[in-house]
Short mmCIF file of N, CA and C in Angstrom, two decimals:
data_model
loop_
_atom_site.label_atom_id
_atom_site.label_comp_id
_atom_site.label_asym_id
_atom_site.label_seq_id
_atom_site.Cartn_x
_atom_site.Cartn_y
_atom_site.Cartn_z
N UNK A 1 30.87 -7.01 76.75
CA UNK A 1 29.93 -6.61 75.74
C UNK A 1 30.54 -5.57 74.82
N UNK A 2 30.26 -5.79 73.56
CA UNK A 2 30.81 -4.82 72.61
C UNK A 2 29.85 -3.67 72.40
N UNK A 3 30.40 -2.57 72.06
CA UNK A 3 29.59 -1.37 71.85
C UNK A 3 29.03 -1.38 70.42
N UNK A 4 27.73 -1.09 70.27
CA UNK A 4 27.10 -1.06 68.95
C UNK A 4 27.54 0.19 68.20
N UNK A 5 27.79 0.00 66.87
CA UNK A 5 28.23 1.14 66.05
C UNK A 5 27.03 1.99 65.67
N UNK A 6 27.23 3.29 65.75
CA UNK A 6 26.18 4.20 65.28
C UNK A 6 26.39 4.44 63.79
N UNK A 7 25.44 3.94 63.00
CA UNK A 7 25.54 4.16 61.55
C UNK A 7 24.57 5.25 61.13
N UNK A 8 24.95 5.96 60.11
CA UNK A 8 24.13 7.07 59.62
C UNK A 8 22.95 6.50 58.85
N UNK A 9 21.75 6.96 59.15
CA UNK A 9 20.56 6.50 58.46
C UNK A 9 20.23 7.50 57.36
N UNK A 10 20.20 7.00 56.09
CA UNK A 10 20.06 7.89 54.94
C UNK A 10 18.61 8.26 54.65
N UNK A 11 17.66 7.39 54.89
CA UNK A 11 16.28 7.60 54.47
C UNK A 11 15.50 8.53 55.38
N UNK A 12 16.09 8.97 56.44
CA UNK A 12 15.36 9.80 57.39
C UNK A 12 15.17 11.23 56.90
N UNK A 13 16.00 11.69 55.97
CA UNK A 13 15.92 13.06 55.48
C UNK A 13 14.76 13.17 54.48
N UNK A 14 13.95 14.22 54.58
CA UNK A 14 12.86 14.43 53.65
C UNK A 14 13.43 14.84 52.30
N UNK A 15 12.95 14.20 51.25
CA UNK A 15 13.43 14.54 49.91
C UNK A 15 12.58 15.64 49.32
N UNK A 16 13.23 16.56 48.64
CA UNK A 16 12.52 17.66 48.01
C UNK A 16 12.50 17.45 46.50
N UNK A 17 11.42 17.88 45.88
CA UNK A 17 11.32 17.82 44.43
C UNK A 17 12.17 18.92 43.81
N UNK A 18 12.85 18.57 42.75
CA UNK A 18 13.64 19.59 42.07
C UNK A 18 12.70 20.48 41.26
N UNK A 19 13.17 21.63 40.90
CA UNK A 19 12.33 22.59 40.16
C UNK A 19 11.98 22.07 38.76
N UNK A 20 12.81 21.17 38.20
CA UNK A 20 12.57 20.66 36.85
C UNK A 20 11.80 19.34 36.83
N UNK A 21 11.30 18.91 37.96
CA UNK A 21 10.58 17.64 38.05
C UNK A 21 9.29 17.69 37.21
N UNK A 22 9.03 16.67 36.38
CA UNK A 22 7.84 16.71 35.51
C UNK A 22 6.53 16.58 36.26
N UNK A 23 6.58 16.18 37.54
CA UNK A 23 5.34 16.03 38.31
C UNK A 23 4.75 17.36 38.74
N UNK A 24 5.54 18.42 38.65
CA UNK A 24 5.03 19.74 38.99
C UNK A 24 4.22 20.24 37.79
N UNK A 25 2.99 20.74 38.03
CA UNK A 25 2.06 21.10 36.96
C UNK A 25 2.60 22.18 36.03
N UNK A 26 3.26 23.16 36.58
CA UNK A 26 3.77 24.26 35.73
C UNK A 26 4.82 23.73 34.74
N UNK A 27 5.65 22.77 35.18
CA UNK A 27 6.65 22.18 34.29
C UNK A 27 5.99 21.34 33.20
N UNK A 28 4.94 20.63 33.56
CA UNK A 28 4.23 19.81 32.57
C UNK A 28 3.62 20.69 31.49
N UNK A 29 3.08 21.83 31.89
CA UNK A 29 2.50 22.77 30.91
C UNK A 29 3.57 23.32 29.98
N UNK A 30 4.74 23.65 30.55
CA UNK A 30 5.84 24.17 29.73
C UNK A 30 6.30 23.13 28.71
N UNK A 31 6.40 21.87 29.14
CA UNK A 31 6.81 20.80 28.23
C UNK A 31 5.80 20.63 27.09
N UNK A 32 4.51 20.71 27.43
CA UNK A 32 3.46 20.57 26.43
C UNK A 32 3.53 21.70 25.41
N UNK A 33 3.77 22.92 25.88
CA UNK A 33 3.90 24.07 24.99
C UNK A 33 5.11 23.91 24.07
N UNK A 34 6.21 23.37 24.60
CA UNK A 34 7.41 23.13 23.78
C UNK A 34 7.10 22.14 22.65
N UNK A 35 6.37 21.07 23.00
CA UNK A 35 6.02 20.07 21.98
C UNK A 35 5.15 20.66 20.88
N UNK A 36 4.19 21.49 21.28
CA UNK A 36 3.30 22.14 20.30
C UNK A 36 4.10 23.06 19.38
N UNK A 37 5.03 23.82 19.96
CA UNK A 37 5.87 24.71 19.15
C UNK A 37 6.70 23.92 18.15
N UNK A 38 7.26 22.78 18.59
CA UNK A 38 8.06 21.95 17.69
C UNK A 38 7.22 21.39 16.55
N UNK A 39 5.98 20.99 16.84
CA UNK A 39 5.10 20.48 15.80
C UNK A 39 4.77 21.56 14.77
N UNK A 40 4.59 22.81 15.25
CA UNK A 40 4.30 23.91 14.34
C UNK A 40 5.50 24.21 13.44
N UNK A 41 6.69 24.06 13.98
CA UNK A 41 7.91 24.38 13.23
C UNK A 41 8.28 23.31 12.21
N UNK A 42 7.77 22.09 12.38
CA UNK A 42 8.12 21.00 11.46
C UNK A 42 7.66 21.33 10.05
N UNK A 43 8.52 21.05 9.09
CA UNK A 43 8.20 21.30 7.69
C UNK A 43 7.41 20.12 7.16
N UNK A 44 6.25 20.41 6.60
CA UNK A 44 5.42 19.35 6.05
C UNK A 44 5.69 19.22 4.57
N UNK A 45 5.86 17.98 4.12
CA UNK A 45 6.12 17.71 2.71
C UNK A 45 4.79 17.45 2.00
N UNK A 46 4.45 18.30 1.07
CA UNK A 46 3.22 18.15 0.30
C UNK A 46 3.59 17.75 -1.12
N UNK A 47 3.05 16.61 -1.56
CA UNK A 47 3.36 16.15 -2.91
C UNK A 47 2.67 17.03 -3.93
N UNK A 48 3.37 17.30 -5.03
CA UNK A 48 2.77 18.10 -6.08
C UNK A 48 1.77 17.27 -6.86
N UNK A 49 0.74 17.92 -7.35
CA UNK A 49 -0.30 17.21 -8.10
C UNK A 49 0.27 16.74 -9.43
N UNK A 50 -0.14 15.57 -9.83
CA UNK A 50 0.34 14.97 -11.07
C UNK A 50 -0.32 15.67 -12.25
N UNK A 51 0.42 15.85 -13.33
CA UNK A 51 -0.09 16.52 -14.51
C UNK A 51 -1.14 15.67 -15.24
N UNK A 52 -1.15 14.35 -14.96
CA UNK A 52 -2.09 13.46 -15.62
C UNK A 52 -3.50 13.60 -15.06
N UNK A 53 -3.64 14.21 -13.89
CA UNK A 53 -4.94 14.28 -13.24
C UNK A 53 -5.65 15.58 -13.57
N UNK A 54 -6.88 15.48 -13.99
CA UNK A 54 -7.75 16.63 -14.15
C UNK A 54 -8.78 16.52 -13.05
N UNK A 55 -8.59 17.27 -11.97
CA UNK A 55 -9.30 17.07 -10.72
C UNK A 55 -9.01 15.64 -10.25
N UNK A 56 -10.00 14.75 -10.21
CA UNK A 56 -9.73 13.37 -9.80
C UNK A 56 -9.74 12.43 -10.98
N UNK A 57 -9.94 12.93 -12.17
CA UNK A 57 -10.00 12.10 -13.37
C UNK A 57 -8.63 11.97 -13.99
N UNK A 58 -8.19 10.76 -14.23
CA UNK A 58 -6.87 10.49 -14.78
C UNK A 58 -6.96 10.51 -16.31
N UNK A 59 -6.29 11.47 -16.93
CA UNK A 59 -6.35 11.61 -18.39
C UNK A 59 -5.43 10.64 -19.11
N UNK A 60 -4.49 10.00 -18.40
CA UNK A 60 -3.58 9.05 -19.05
C UNK A 60 -4.23 7.69 -19.28
N UNK A 61 -5.36 7.43 -18.62
CA UNK A 61 -6.04 6.16 -18.80
C UNK A 61 -6.88 6.20 -20.05
N UNK A 62 -6.77 5.18 -20.85
CA UNK A 62 -7.58 5.09 -22.05
C UNK A 62 -7.23 3.83 -22.80
N UNK A 63 -8.11 3.39 -23.67
CA UNK A 63 -7.83 2.15 -24.40
C UNK A 63 -6.61 2.32 -25.30
N UNK A 64 -5.76 1.34 -25.48
CA UNK A 64 -5.74 0.04 -24.79
C UNK A 64 -5.27 0.21 -23.35
N UNK A 65 -5.99 -0.41 -22.43
CA UNK A 65 -5.69 -0.28 -21.01
C UNK A 65 -4.48 -1.14 -20.63
N UNK A 66 -3.66 -0.61 -19.73
CA UNK A 66 -2.49 -1.33 -19.22
C UNK A 66 -2.83 -1.81 -17.81
N UNK A 67 -2.81 -3.13 -17.61
CA UNK A 67 -3.22 -3.71 -16.33
C UNK A 67 -2.02 -4.37 -15.67
N UNK A 68 -1.68 -3.92 -14.45
CA UNK A 68 -0.61 -4.53 -13.66
C UNK A 68 -1.21 -5.66 -12.83
N UNK A 69 -0.71 -6.87 -13.00
CA UNK A 69 -1.25 -8.04 -12.30
C UNK A 69 -0.49 -8.30 -11.01
N UNK A 70 -1.24 -8.71 -9.99
CA UNK A 70 -0.64 -9.11 -8.71
C UNK A 70 -0.73 -10.64 -8.60
N UNK A 71 0.06 -11.19 -7.71
CA UNK A 71 0.11 -12.65 -7.54
C UNK A 71 -1.25 -13.25 -7.21
N UNK A 72 -1.91 -12.70 -6.20
CA UNK A 72 -3.17 -13.31 -5.77
C UNK A 72 -4.29 -13.10 -6.79
N UNK A 73 -4.18 -12.08 -7.64
CA UNK A 73 -5.19 -11.87 -8.69
C UNK A 73 -5.14 -13.03 -9.68
N UNK A 74 -3.94 -13.45 -10.03
CA UNK A 74 -3.79 -14.58 -10.95
C UNK A 74 -4.35 -15.85 -10.31
N UNK A 75 -4.04 -16.06 -9.02
CA UNK A 75 -4.55 -17.24 -8.31
C UNK A 75 -6.07 -17.26 -8.23
N UNK A 76 -6.67 -16.10 -7.91
CA UNK A 76 -8.13 -16.03 -7.83
C UNK A 76 -8.78 -16.19 -9.20
N UNK A 77 -8.12 -15.71 -10.25
CA UNK A 77 -8.65 -15.90 -11.60
C UNK A 77 -8.69 -17.38 -11.95
N UNK A 78 -7.68 -18.13 -11.53
CA UNK A 78 -7.66 -19.58 -11.77
C UNK A 78 -8.76 -20.26 -10.98
N UNK A 79 -8.93 -19.87 -9.70
CA UNK A 79 -9.96 -20.48 -8.86
C UNK A 79 -11.36 -20.23 -9.41
N UNK A 80 -11.57 -19.03 -9.99
CA UNK A 80 -12.88 -18.69 -10.54
C UNK A 80 -13.02 -19.08 -12.02
N UNK A 81 -12.01 -19.78 -12.56
CA UNK A 81 -12.01 -20.25 -13.95
C UNK A 81 -12.20 -19.11 -14.94
N UNK A 82 -11.46 -18.03 -14.72
CA UNK A 82 -11.52 -16.86 -15.61
C UNK A 82 -10.22 -16.76 -16.40
N UNK A 83 -10.35 -16.50 -17.69
CA UNK A 83 -9.18 -16.28 -18.54
C UNK A 83 -8.88 -14.78 -18.47
N UNK A 84 -7.67 -14.41 -18.03
CA UNK A 84 -7.36 -13.03 -17.64
C UNK A 84 -7.61 -12.02 -18.75
N UNK A 85 -7.07 -12.24 -19.94
CA UNK A 85 -7.17 -11.25 -21.02
C UNK A 85 -8.63 -11.10 -21.46
N UNK A 86 -9.32 -12.23 -21.64
CA UNK A 86 -10.71 -12.20 -22.12
C UNK A 86 -11.63 -11.55 -21.08
N UNK A 87 -11.48 -11.91 -19.81
CA UNK A 87 -12.34 -11.36 -18.75
C UNK A 87 -12.09 -9.86 -18.56
N UNK A 88 -10.84 -9.41 -18.72
CA UNK A 88 -10.53 -7.98 -18.61
C UNK A 88 -11.17 -7.21 -19.75
N UNK A 89 -11.16 -7.78 -20.96
CA UNK A 89 -11.81 -7.13 -22.10
C UNK A 89 -13.32 -7.08 -21.91
N UNK A 90 -13.89 -8.14 -21.33
CA UNK A 90 -15.33 -8.14 -21.06
C UNK A 90 -15.70 -7.09 -20.02
N UNK A 91 -14.81 -6.84 -19.08
CA UNK A 91 -15.07 -5.87 -18.02
C UNK A 91 -14.97 -4.44 -18.54
N UNK A 92 -13.94 -4.15 -19.31
CA UNK A 92 -13.66 -2.77 -19.73
C UNK A 92 -14.21 -2.43 -21.12
N UNK A 93 -14.68 -3.42 -21.87
CA UNK A 93 -15.17 -3.22 -23.24
C UNK A 93 -14.13 -2.53 -24.11
N UNK A 94 -12.88 -2.88 -23.92
CA UNK A 94 -11.80 -2.30 -24.71
C UNK A 94 -10.61 -3.26 -24.70
N UNK A 95 -9.65 -2.98 -25.54
CA UNK A 95 -8.46 -3.81 -25.61
C UNK A 95 -7.61 -3.60 -24.37
N UNK A 96 -7.07 -4.68 -23.83
CA UNK A 96 -6.28 -4.61 -22.59
C UNK A 96 -4.93 -5.29 -22.80
N UNK A 97 -3.91 -4.73 -22.17
CA UNK A 97 -2.58 -5.33 -22.18
C UNK A 97 -2.18 -5.62 -20.75
N UNK A 98 -2.19 -6.90 -20.33
CA UNK A 98 -1.75 -7.21 -18.96
C UNK A 98 -0.23 -7.18 -18.85
N UNK A 99 0.25 -6.67 -17.73
CA UNK A 99 1.69 -6.58 -17.45
C UNK A 99 1.96 -7.30 -16.13
N UNK A 100 3.16 -7.87 -16.04
CA UNK A 100 3.59 -8.52 -14.80
C UNK A 100 5.03 -8.11 -14.52
N UNK A 101 5.32 -7.74 -13.28
CA UNK A 101 6.67 -7.29 -12.92
C UNK A 101 7.54 -8.48 -12.52
N UNK A 102 8.84 -8.24 -12.48
CA UNK A 102 9.78 -9.29 -12.07
C UNK A 102 9.52 -9.74 -10.63
N UNK A 103 9.10 -8.80 -9.77
CA UNK A 103 8.85 -9.13 -8.37
C UNK A 103 7.67 -10.09 -8.22
N UNK A 104 6.64 -9.88 -9.02
CA UNK A 104 5.48 -10.77 -8.97
C UNK A 104 5.86 -12.15 -9.50
N UNK A 105 6.68 -12.19 -10.55
CA UNK A 105 7.15 -13.48 -11.08
C UNK A 105 7.99 -14.21 -10.03
N UNK A 106 8.86 -13.47 -9.34
CA UNK A 106 9.70 -14.07 -8.30
C UNK A 106 8.82 -14.62 -7.17
N UNK A 107 7.77 -13.88 -6.82
CA UNK A 107 6.86 -14.32 -5.76
C UNK A 107 6.14 -15.61 -6.18
N UNK A 108 5.73 -15.68 -7.43
CA UNK A 108 5.06 -16.90 -7.93
C UNK A 108 6.03 -18.09 -7.94
N UNK A 109 7.28 -17.84 -8.31
CA UNK A 109 8.27 -18.92 -8.32
C UNK A 109 8.58 -19.40 -6.91
N UNK A 110 8.56 -18.49 -5.93
CA UNK A 110 8.84 -18.87 -4.53
C UNK A 110 7.72 -19.72 -3.95
N UNK A 111 6.48 -19.55 -4.44
CA UNK A 111 5.34 -20.27 -3.88
C UNK A 111 5.41 -21.78 -4.14
N UNK A 112 6.18 -22.18 -5.12
CA UNK A 112 6.43 -23.61 -5.32
C UNK A 112 5.46 -24.31 -6.26
N UNK A 113 5.44 -25.64 -6.13
CA UNK A 113 4.70 -26.49 -7.07
C UNK A 113 3.19 -26.28 -7.01
N UNK A 114 2.67 -25.86 -5.88
CA UNK A 114 1.23 -25.70 -5.73
C UNK A 114 0.69 -24.64 -6.69
N UNK A 115 1.52 -23.63 -7.01
CA UNK A 115 1.10 -22.53 -7.86
C UNK A 115 1.75 -22.59 -9.25
N UNK A 116 2.06 -23.79 -9.73
CA UNK A 116 2.73 -23.91 -11.03
C UNK A 116 1.80 -23.53 -12.18
N UNK A 117 0.48 -23.69 -12.01
CA UNK A 117 -0.47 -23.29 -13.06
C UNK A 117 -0.47 -21.77 -13.18
N UNK A 118 -0.44 -21.07 -12.04
CA UNK A 118 -0.39 -19.61 -12.05
C UNK A 118 0.89 -19.12 -12.71
N UNK A 119 1.99 -19.81 -12.45
CA UNK A 119 3.27 -19.45 -13.06
C UNK A 119 3.23 -19.66 -14.57
N UNK A 120 2.60 -20.74 -15.01
CA UNK A 120 2.48 -21.02 -16.44
C UNK A 120 1.62 -19.94 -17.13
N UNK A 121 0.55 -19.50 -16.46
CA UNK A 121 -0.30 -18.44 -17.01
C UNK A 121 0.47 -17.12 -17.06
N UNK A 122 1.29 -16.87 -16.03
CA UNK A 122 2.07 -15.63 -16.00
C UNK A 122 3.11 -15.58 -17.11
N UNK A 123 3.55 -16.74 -17.57
CA UNK A 123 4.54 -16.81 -18.65
C UNK A 123 3.90 -16.78 -20.04
N UNK A 124 2.58 -16.58 -20.09
CA UNK A 124 1.85 -16.48 -21.35
C UNK A 124 2.42 -15.33 -22.18
N UNK A 125 2.64 -15.51 -23.49
CA UNK A 125 3.22 -14.41 -24.30
C UNK A 125 2.33 -13.17 -24.42
N UNK A 126 1.04 -13.30 -24.14
CA UNK A 126 0.15 -12.12 -24.19
C UNK A 126 0.37 -11.21 -23.00
N UNK A 127 0.95 -11.73 -21.93
CA UNK A 127 1.23 -10.93 -20.73
C UNK A 127 2.65 -10.39 -20.84
N UNK A 128 2.78 -9.07 -20.89
CA UNK A 128 4.08 -8.42 -21.06
C UNK A 128 4.82 -8.41 -19.73
N UNK A 129 6.15 -8.45 -19.82
CA UNK A 129 7.00 -8.49 -18.64
C UNK A 129 7.64 -7.13 -18.41
N UNK A 130 7.59 -6.62 -17.17
CA UNK A 130 8.23 -5.35 -16.80
C UNK A 130 9.41 -5.65 -15.88
N UNK A 131 10.56 -5.07 -16.19
CA UNK A 131 11.74 -5.31 -15.35
C UNK A 131 11.76 -4.34 -14.18
N UNK A 132 12.27 -4.82 -13.06
CA UNK A 132 12.38 -4.00 -11.84
C UNK A 132 13.85 -3.66 -11.62
N UNK A 133 14.11 -2.42 -11.23
CA UNK A 133 15.50 -2.00 -10.98
C UNK A 133 15.75 -1.66 -9.52
N UNK A 134 14.86 -2.09 -8.63
CA UNK A 134 15.03 -1.81 -7.20
C UNK A 134 15.50 -3.07 -6.48
N UNK A 135 15.92 -2.89 -5.22
CA UNK A 135 16.38 -4.03 -4.42
C UNK A 135 15.19 -4.70 -3.77
N UNK A 136 15.31 -5.99 -3.52
CA UNK A 136 14.24 -6.74 -2.86
C UNK A 136 13.22 -7.23 -3.87
N UNK A 137 12.39 -8.19 -3.42
CA UNK A 137 11.39 -8.77 -4.32
C UNK A 137 10.00 -8.71 -3.71
N UNK A 138 9.71 -7.70 -2.90
CA UNK A 138 8.39 -7.58 -2.31
C UNK A 138 7.46 -6.96 -3.34
N UNK A 139 6.50 -7.72 -3.82
CA UNK A 139 5.68 -7.32 -4.96
C UNK A 139 4.78 -6.12 -4.66
N UNK A 140 4.22 -6.04 -3.44
CA UNK A 140 3.31 -4.95 -3.11
C UNK A 140 4.00 -3.60 -3.20
N UNK A 141 5.20 -3.51 -2.62
CA UNK A 141 5.96 -2.25 -2.68
C UNK A 141 6.31 -1.90 -4.11
N UNK A 142 6.66 -2.91 -4.89
CA UNK A 142 7.03 -2.71 -6.29
C UNK A 142 5.85 -2.12 -7.06
N UNK A 143 4.65 -2.70 -6.89
CA UNK A 143 3.46 -2.23 -7.61
C UNK A 143 3.08 -0.81 -7.18
N UNK A 144 3.11 -0.54 -5.88
CA UNK A 144 2.76 0.79 -5.38
C UNK A 144 3.73 1.84 -5.91
N UNK A 145 5.02 1.51 -5.90
CA UNK A 145 6.04 2.44 -6.39
C UNK A 145 5.85 2.72 -7.88
N UNK A 146 5.61 1.68 -8.66
CA UNK A 146 5.45 1.83 -10.11
C UNK A 146 4.19 2.65 -10.45
N UNK A 147 3.12 2.41 -9.71
CA UNK A 147 1.86 3.10 -9.97
C UNK A 147 1.93 4.57 -9.54
N UNK A 148 2.66 4.86 -8.47
CA UNK A 148 2.77 6.25 -8.03
C UNK A 148 3.62 7.08 -9.00
N UNK A 149 4.56 6.43 -9.70
CA UNK A 149 5.38 7.14 -10.68
C UNK A 149 4.63 7.27 -12.01
N UNK A 150 4.09 6.15 -12.52
CA UNK A 150 3.38 6.13 -13.80
C UNK A 150 1.90 5.89 -13.52
N UNK A 151 1.07 6.85 -13.83
CA UNK A 151 -0.36 6.74 -13.53
C UNK A 151 -1.16 6.13 -14.68
N UNK A 152 -0.50 5.43 -15.58
CA UNK A 152 -1.20 4.89 -16.75
C UNK A 152 -1.68 3.46 -16.54
N UNK A 153 -1.53 2.90 -15.33
CA UNK A 153 -1.87 1.50 -15.08
C UNK A 153 -3.17 1.36 -14.29
N UNK A 154 -3.84 0.23 -14.52
CA UNK A 154 -4.91 -0.25 -13.65
C UNK A 154 -4.28 -1.38 -12.85
N UNK A 155 -4.40 -1.37 -11.54
CA UNK A 155 -3.80 -2.41 -10.71
C UNK A 155 -4.83 -3.50 -10.46
N UNK A 156 -4.50 -4.73 -10.84
CA UNK A 156 -5.39 -5.88 -10.65
C UNK A 156 -4.92 -6.65 -9.43
N UNK A 157 -5.69 -6.59 -8.34
CA UNK A 157 -5.33 -7.29 -7.11
C UNK A 157 -6.58 -7.62 -6.30
N UNK A 158 -6.48 -8.68 -5.52
CA UNK A 158 -7.54 -9.05 -4.58
C UNK A 158 -7.07 -8.90 -3.14
N UNK A 159 -5.85 -8.41 -2.96
CA UNK A 159 -5.25 -8.24 -1.64
C UNK A 159 -5.79 -6.97 -0.99
N UNK A 160 -6.42 -7.10 0.18
CA UNK A 160 -7.06 -5.96 0.84
C UNK A 160 -6.05 -4.90 1.27
N UNK A 161 -4.90 -5.34 1.77
CA UNK A 161 -3.89 -4.37 2.21
C UNK A 161 -3.35 -3.56 1.04
N UNK A 162 -3.09 -4.24 -0.08
CA UNK A 162 -2.58 -3.54 -1.27
C UNK A 162 -3.64 -2.60 -1.82
N UNK A 163 -4.89 -3.02 -1.81
CA UNK A 163 -5.97 -2.15 -2.29
C UNK A 163 -6.09 -0.90 -1.43
N UNK A 164 -5.92 -1.07 -0.11
CA UNK A 164 -5.97 0.08 0.81
C UNK A 164 -4.83 1.05 0.51
N UNK A 165 -3.65 0.51 0.21
CA UNK A 165 -2.50 1.37 -0.10
C UNK A 165 -2.69 2.10 -1.42
N UNK A 166 -3.26 1.43 -2.41
CA UNK A 166 -3.42 2.03 -3.73
C UNK A 166 -4.54 3.08 -3.72
N UNK A 167 -5.54 2.90 -2.87
CA UNK A 167 -6.62 3.89 -2.77
C UNK A 167 -6.09 5.25 -2.32
N UNK A 168 -4.96 5.27 -1.63
CA UNK A 168 -4.37 6.52 -1.18
C UNK A 168 -3.70 7.28 -2.33
N UNK A 169 -3.42 6.61 -3.43
CA UNK A 169 -2.80 7.24 -4.59
C UNK A 169 -3.93 7.72 -5.50
N UNK A 170 -4.02 9.02 -5.76
CA UNK A 170 -5.14 9.51 -6.57
C UNK A 170 -5.02 9.12 -8.04
N UNK A 171 -6.16 8.81 -8.65
CA UNK A 171 -6.22 8.56 -10.09
C UNK A 171 -5.81 7.18 -10.54
N UNK A 172 -5.69 6.21 -9.62
CA UNK A 172 -5.30 4.85 -10.00
C UNK A 172 -6.47 3.90 -9.76
N UNK A 173 -7.07 3.35 -10.83
CA UNK A 173 -8.17 2.40 -10.65
C UNK A 173 -7.67 1.04 -10.18
N UNK A 174 -8.56 0.30 -9.52
CA UNK A 174 -8.23 -1.03 -9.00
C UNK A 174 -9.19 -2.04 -9.61
N UNK A 175 -8.63 -3.11 -10.17
CA UNK A 175 -9.45 -4.19 -10.71
C UNK A 175 -9.40 -5.35 -9.72
N UNK A 176 -10.54 -5.96 -9.46
CA UNK A 176 -10.61 -7.10 -8.54
C UNK A 176 -11.67 -8.06 -9.04
N UNK A 177 -11.77 -9.22 -8.40
CA UNK A 177 -12.72 -10.25 -8.82
C UNK A 177 -13.89 -10.28 -7.85
N UNK A 178 -15.10 -10.19 -8.39
CA UNK A 178 -16.30 -10.29 -7.58
C UNK A 178 -17.38 -11.01 -8.39
N UNK A 179 -18.08 -11.95 -7.78
CA UNK A 179 -19.16 -12.72 -8.40
C UNK A 179 -18.71 -13.37 -9.72
N UNK A 180 -17.53 -13.97 -9.69
CA UNK A 180 -16.96 -14.69 -10.84
C UNK A 180 -16.77 -13.82 -12.08
N UNK A 181 -16.52 -12.53 -11.87
CA UNK A 181 -16.17 -11.65 -12.97
C UNK A 181 -15.27 -10.53 -12.47
N UNK A 182 -14.56 -9.88 -13.39
CA UNK A 182 -13.69 -8.78 -13.02
C UNK A 182 -14.53 -7.53 -12.83
N UNK A 183 -14.10 -6.70 -11.88
CA UNK A 183 -14.79 -5.44 -11.62
C UNK A 183 -13.74 -4.36 -11.35
N UNK A 184 -14.08 -3.12 -11.70
CA UNK A 184 -13.13 -2.02 -11.55
C UNK A 184 -13.74 -0.96 -10.64
N UNK A 185 -12.92 -0.45 -9.73
CA UNK A 185 -13.38 0.67 -8.89
C UNK A 185 -12.54 1.89 -9.19
N UNK A 186 -13.13 3.05 -8.97
CA UNK A 186 -12.48 4.35 -9.18
C UNK A 186 -12.10 4.59 -10.64
N UNK A 187 -13.02 4.27 -11.54
CA UNK A 187 -12.79 4.56 -12.95
C UNK A 187 -14.08 5.09 -13.54
N UNK A 188 -14.09 6.31 -14.07
CA UNK A 188 -15.34 6.94 -14.48
C UNK A 188 -16.15 6.17 -15.51
N UNK A 189 -15.49 5.63 -16.54
CA UNK A 189 -16.25 4.96 -17.60
C UNK A 189 -16.21 3.44 -17.47
N UNK A 190 -16.08 2.93 -16.25
CA UNK A 190 -16.01 1.49 -16.03
C UNK A 190 -17.41 0.89 -16.11
N UNK A 191 -17.64 0.11 -17.16
CA UNK A 191 -18.95 -0.51 -17.35
C UNK A 191 -19.13 -1.72 -16.42
N UNK A 192 -18.04 -2.38 -16.12
CA UNK A 192 -18.12 -3.55 -15.28
C UNK A 192 -18.10 -3.25 -13.79
N UNK A 193 -18.05 -1.97 -13.44
CA UNK A 193 -17.98 -1.58 -12.03
C UNK A 193 -19.32 -1.83 -11.36
N UNK A 194 -19.30 -2.27 -10.10
CA UNK A 194 -20.58 -2.49 -9.39
C UNK A 194 -21.28 -1.17 -9.16
N UNK A 195 -22.58 -1.19 -9.24
CA UNK A 195 -23.39 0.02 -9.03
C UNK A 195 -23.41 0.37 -7.54
N UNK A 196 -23.15 1.63 -7.24
CA UNK A 196 -23.20 2.07 -5.84
C UNK A 196 -24.31 3.10 -5.71
N UNK A 197 -25.15 2.95 -4.70
CA UNK A 197 -26.20 3.92 -4.39
C UNK A 197 -27.43 3.78 -5.17
#
């Protein structure tokens, strides 16, 4: 008979928690205090108020109005059988100049044959073309960037996400389609705006 080997058993020793273990309450409190101190030390970037705004009223807006068109706004205008320039004038009771960026044109061209009517309307000579000097062709980012720099535009869109993003920028009105007509929100003298309250 062979003799059995005595092997050392490792798990028999009781393990002790180290002093830096996060399960110890005093260490957890110290970590929490460190996080709070770091948050207090962080420098917060506060954007300077735009010179065009008088409180919340945008002084750069005025007739003739400059309207930035989005892709889906053109599509919804076609679905509701609305002529963009005429319906915008009916909404604002003033002369309007619609603008379309290169990114929106690229987006319309990418959509293909189904949206060829929208592309033909976008190429109308009454709609002015704005060139983009940034990389990429994402229209929403392009419109938000342009509007945050120049506060002289009304953004025409039916896209809920884009409207939510533009609402965060002070002094920029939003035009959208409701009940087969154009409507404007966040504009003091907007006659076509829906009544609230």
